[in-house]
Amino acid sequence: PGDCPCGPGTSCNSTGQCVEQGVAITSGAKVALKSKAWDRYCAAELDAPHIVNCNRTTIGSWEQYKFTKLNGSGALKSGDMISIYSLGQKGYCAAEDIDNHVMHCNRPGVSVWEKYIITKVSGSGTISSVDTVTIKSVEWGKYCTAVSGGKHQVYCNGNGAGSEQQFTLTPM
């Protein structure tokens, strides 16, 4: 404890090992979304419906989003209802009522298809840059999934919270 050699953004755990604390993700902050299963960033594509694919190794404008709380302000917390806004394509992301609830980021506002619940995979409380999260469609009650194969397109049709339904948020 008093002799802990950990630097900024870290702390010592009970065995004296340094553990990264991460940065709290604030509502409306600019973040990149990354698939945990594929270790790739998720892009809202330039195509007409702005489909989301998790196949990028670097962060550009298409890989940047705002995750905004719909029930208050401040840091995102596990269980918050949020909207997801694509900064690259300038549209809210919707879990569509077609094609297995494919995610498109082409909406001018937030309605039922553009609402999600963000949840920490481990623990509760404030979501930080070191946390793994799931994103669940409020309308369909299904987890958003970066599917295997191809471009790892995102569909909000998952029944469980396995590795394909897990993401991290990188502050920009």
CSV table of C-alpha atoms in Angstrom, one decimal:
chain,number,residue,atom,x,y,z
A,1,PRO,CA,0.0,0.0,0.0
A,2,GLY,CA,2.5,2.7,1.1
A,3,ASP,CA,5.2,1.2,-1.1
A,4,CYS,CA,3.0,0.7,-4.1
A,5,PRO,CA,5.0,1.5,-7.3
A,6,CYS,CA,2.0,2.0,-9.5
A,7,GLY,CA,1.9,5.1,-11.7
A,8,PRO,CA,-1.0,7.4,-12.8
A,9,GLY,CA,-4.2,5.7,-13.8
A,10,THR,CA,-3.3,2.6,-11.8
A,11,SER,CA,-3.5,1.3,-8.2
A,12,CYS,CA,-2.2,-1.6,-6.2
A,13,ASN,CA,-4.5,-4.5,-5.6
A,14,SER,CA,-4.5,-6.6,-2.4
A,15,THR,CA,-1.4,-8.6,-3.5
A,16,GLY,CA,0.6,-5.5,-4.5
A,17,GLN,CA,0.1,-5.8,-8.2
A,18,CYS,CA,-0.5,-2.7,-10.4
A,19,VAL,CA,-4.1,-2.7,-11.8
A,20,GLU,CA,-5.2,-0.2,-14.5
A,21,GLN,CA,-8.2,1.9,-13.3
A,22,GLY,CA,-9.3,3.3,-16.6
A,23,VAL,CA,-11.0,6.5,-17.4
A,24,ALA,CA,-14.7,6.9,-16.7
A,25,ILE,CA,-16.8,7.2,-19.8
A,26,THR,CA,-19.0,10.4,-19.6
A,27,SER,CA,-22.4,10.7,-21.3
A,28,GLY,CA,-21.9,12.3,-24.7
A,29,ALA,CA,-18.2,11.8,-24.7
A,30,LYS,CA,-16.5,10.8,-28.0
A,31,VAL,CA,-15.5,7.1,-27.9
A,32,ALA,CA,-14.5,4.3,-30.3
A,33,LEU,CA,-16.4,1.0,-30.0
A,34,LYS,CA,-14.3,-2.1,-30.2
A,35,SER,CA,-15.4,-5.8,-30.5
A,36,LYS,CA,-13.9,-7.9,-27.8
A,37,ALA,CA,-14.2,-11.1,-29.8
A,38,TRP,CA,-12.5,-9.8,-33.0
A,39,ASP,CA,-10.2,-7.1,-31.4
A,40,ARG,CA,-11.4,-4.7,-34.1
A,41,TYR,CA,-13.0,-1.3,-34.0
A,42,CYS,CA,-16.6,-0.9,-35.2
A,43,ALA,CA,-17.2,1.5,-38.2
A,44,ALA,CA,-20.5,3.0,-39.3
A,45,GLU,CA,-19.9,2.5,-43.1
A,46,LEU,CA,-20.3,5.1,-45.8
A,47,ASP,CA,-22.9,2.9,-47.6
A,48,ALA,CA,-26.5,4.3,-47.7
A,49,PRO,CA,-27.8,2.7,-44.5
A,50,HIS,CA,-24.5,3.2,-42.6
A,51,ILE,CA,-24.2,-0.5,-41.5
A,52,VAL,CA,-21.9,-1.1,-38.6
A,53,ASN,CA,-18.9,-3.5,-39.2
A,54,CYS,CA,-16.3,-4.4,-36.5
A,55,ASN,CA,-13.3,-4.9,-38.8
A,56,ARG,CA,-11.0,-1.9,-38.4
A,57,THR,CA,-7.5,-2.0,-36.9
A,58,THR,CA,-7.3,1.8,-36.4
A,59,ILE,CA,-9.7,4.6,-35.4
A,60,GLY,CA,-10.8,7.1,-38.0
A,61,SER,CA,-13.9,9.3,-38.2
A,62,TRP,CA,-16.2,6.4,-39.1
A,63,GLU,CA,-15.2,4.6,-35.9
A,64,GLN,CA,-16.2,7.4,-33.5
A,65,TYR,CA,-19.5,7.6,-31.6
A,66,LYS,CA,-21.2,9.4,-28.8
A,67,PHE,CA,-22.9,7.2,-26.2
A,68,THR,CA,-25.4,9.4,-24.4
A,69,LYS,CA,-27.5,8.6,-21.3
A,70,LEU,CA,-31.2,8.9,-21.8
A,71,ASN,CA,-31.8,9.0,-18.0
A,72,GLY,CA,-29.6,11.8,-16.7
A,73,SER,CA,-26.1,13.0,-17.1
A,74,GLY,CA,-22.6,12.3,-15.9
A,75,ALA,CA,-20.6,9.1,-16.2
A,76,LEU,CA,-22.2,6.1,-17.9
A,77,LYS,CA,-23.2,3.4,-15.4
A,78,SER,CA,-24.0,-0.2,-15.8
A,79,GLY,CA,-27.7,-0.5,-16.6
A,80,ASP,CA,-28.1,3.0,-18.2
A,81,MET,CA,-30.4,3.4,-21.1
A,82,ILE,CA,-28.4,5.1,-23.9
A,83,SER,CA,-28.4,6.3,-27.5
A,84,ILE,CA,-25.5,5.7,-29.9
A,85,TYR,CA,-24.6,8.5,-32.3
A,86,SER,CA,-22.2,8.0,-35.2
A,87,LEU,CA,-19.9,11.0,-35.5
A,88,GLY,CA,-18.6,9.9,-38.9
A,89,GLN,CA,-22.1,9.4,-40.5
A,90,LYS,CA,-24.0,12.0,-38.3
A,91,GLY,CA,-26.8,9.7,-37.4
A,92,TYR,CA,-28.2,7.7,-34.5
A,93,CYS,CA,-27.7,4.0,-34.6
A,94,ALA,CA,-30.9,1.9,-34.8
A,95,ALA,CA,-31.5,-1.9,-34.3
A,96,GLU,CA,-33.7,-2.3,-37.3
A,97,ASP,CA,-36.9,-4.3,-37.6
A,98,ILE,CA,-35.5,-6.1,-40.6
A,99,ASP,CA,-32.6,-8.5,-41.4
A,100,ASN,CA,-32.1,-9.9,-37.8
A,101,HIS,CA,-32.1,-6.4,-36.3
A,102,VAL,CA,-29.1,-5.1,-38.2
A,103,MET,CA,-27.6,-1.9,-36.8
A,104,HIS,CA,-27.7,1.1,-39.1
A,105,CYS,CA,-26.5,4.6,-38.1
A,106,ASN,CA,-28.7,6.7,-40.2
A,107,ARG,CA,-31.4,8.1,-38.0
A,108,PRO,CA,-32.0,11.8,-37.3
A,109,GLY,CA,-33.3,11.3,-33.8
A,110,VAL,CA,-33.9,8.8,-31.0
A,111,SER,CA,-37.1,6.6,-31.0
A,112,VAL,CA,-37.7,3.0,-29.8
A,113,TRP,CA,-35.2,1.4,-32.2
A,114,GLU,CA,-32.4,3.8,-31.1
A,115,LYS,CA,-32.4,2.9,-27.4
A,116,TYR,CA,-30.0,0.5,-25.8
A,117,ILE,CA,-29.0,-0.7,-22.3
A,118,ILE,CA,-25.3,-0.7,-21.6
A,119,THR,CA,-24.1,-3.2,-19.0
A,120,LYS,CA,-20.7,-4.0,-17.5
A,121,VAL,CA,-19.8,-7.7,-18.0
A,122,SER,CA,-18.2,-7.8,-14.5
A,123,GLY,CA,-19.5,-5.8,-11.6
A,124,SER,CA,-21.7,-2.7,-11.5
A,125,GLY,CA,-21.3,1.1,-11.2
A,126,THR,CA,-19.4,3.5,-13.5
A,127,ILE,CA,-18.2,2.3,-16.9
A,128,SER,CA,-14.6,3.0,-17.6
A,129,SER,CA,-12.2,2.5,-20.5
A,130,VAL,CA,-11.0,-0.8,-19.0
A,131,ASP,CA,-14.4,-2.4,-18.7
A,132,THR,CA,-16.0,-4.9,-21.0
A,133,VAL,CA,-19.7,-4.1,-21.8
A,134,THR,CA,-22.7,-5.5,-23.5
A,135,ILE,CA,-25.2,-3.4,-25.5
A,136,LYS,CA,-28.8,-4.6,-25.6
A,137,SER,CA,-31.6,-3.3,-27.8
A,138,VAL,CA,-34.5,-2.0,-25.6
A,139,GLU,CA,-37.0,-2.6,-28.4
A,140,TRP,CA,-36.0,-6.2,-29.2
A,141,GLY,CA,-34.6,-7.3,-25.9
A,142,LYS,CA,-31.6,-8.8,-27.7
A,143,TYR,CA,-27.8,-8.2,-27.4
A,144,CYS,CA,-25.9,-6.5,-30.1
A,145,THR,CA,-23.5,-9.0,-31.7
A,146,ALA,CA,-20.4,-8.5,-33.9
A,147,VAL,CA,-21.0,-11.7,-35.9
A,148,SER,CA,-18.3,-14.2,-36.9
A,149,GLY,CA,-17.2,-14.2,-40.5
A,150,GLY,CA,-17.1,-11.5,-43.2
A,151,LYS,CA,-16.9,-8.0,-41.9
A,152,HIS,CA,-18.2,-8.8,-38.4
A,153,GLN,CA,-21.4,-6.9,-39.0
A,154,VAL,CA,-23.4,-5.9,-35.9
A,155,TYR,CA,-26.9,-7.3,-35.4
A,156,CYS,CA,-28.9,-6.8,-32.3
A,157,ASN,CA,-30.2,-10.4,-32.2
A,158,GLY,CA,-28.1,-12.2,-29.5
A,159,ASN,CA,-29.9,-14.2,-26.8
A,160,GLY,CA,-26.9,-14.2,-24.5
A,161,ALA,CA,-23.8,-12.2,-23.6
A,162,GLY,CA,-21.0,-14.3,-25.0
A,163,SER,CA,-17.8,-13.0,-26.5
A,164,GLU,CA,-19.4,-11.8,-29.7
A,165,GLN,CA,-21.7,-9.6,-27.7
A,166,GLN,CA,-18.9,-7.9,-25.7
A,167,PHE,CA,-17.3,-4.5,-26.5
A,168,THR,CA,-15.0,-1.9,-25.0
A,169,LEU,CA,-15.1,1.8,-25.3
A,170,THR,CA,-12.0,3.9,-26.0
A,171,PRO,CA,-12.2,7.6,-25.0
A,172,MET,CA,-11.1,9.9,-27.8
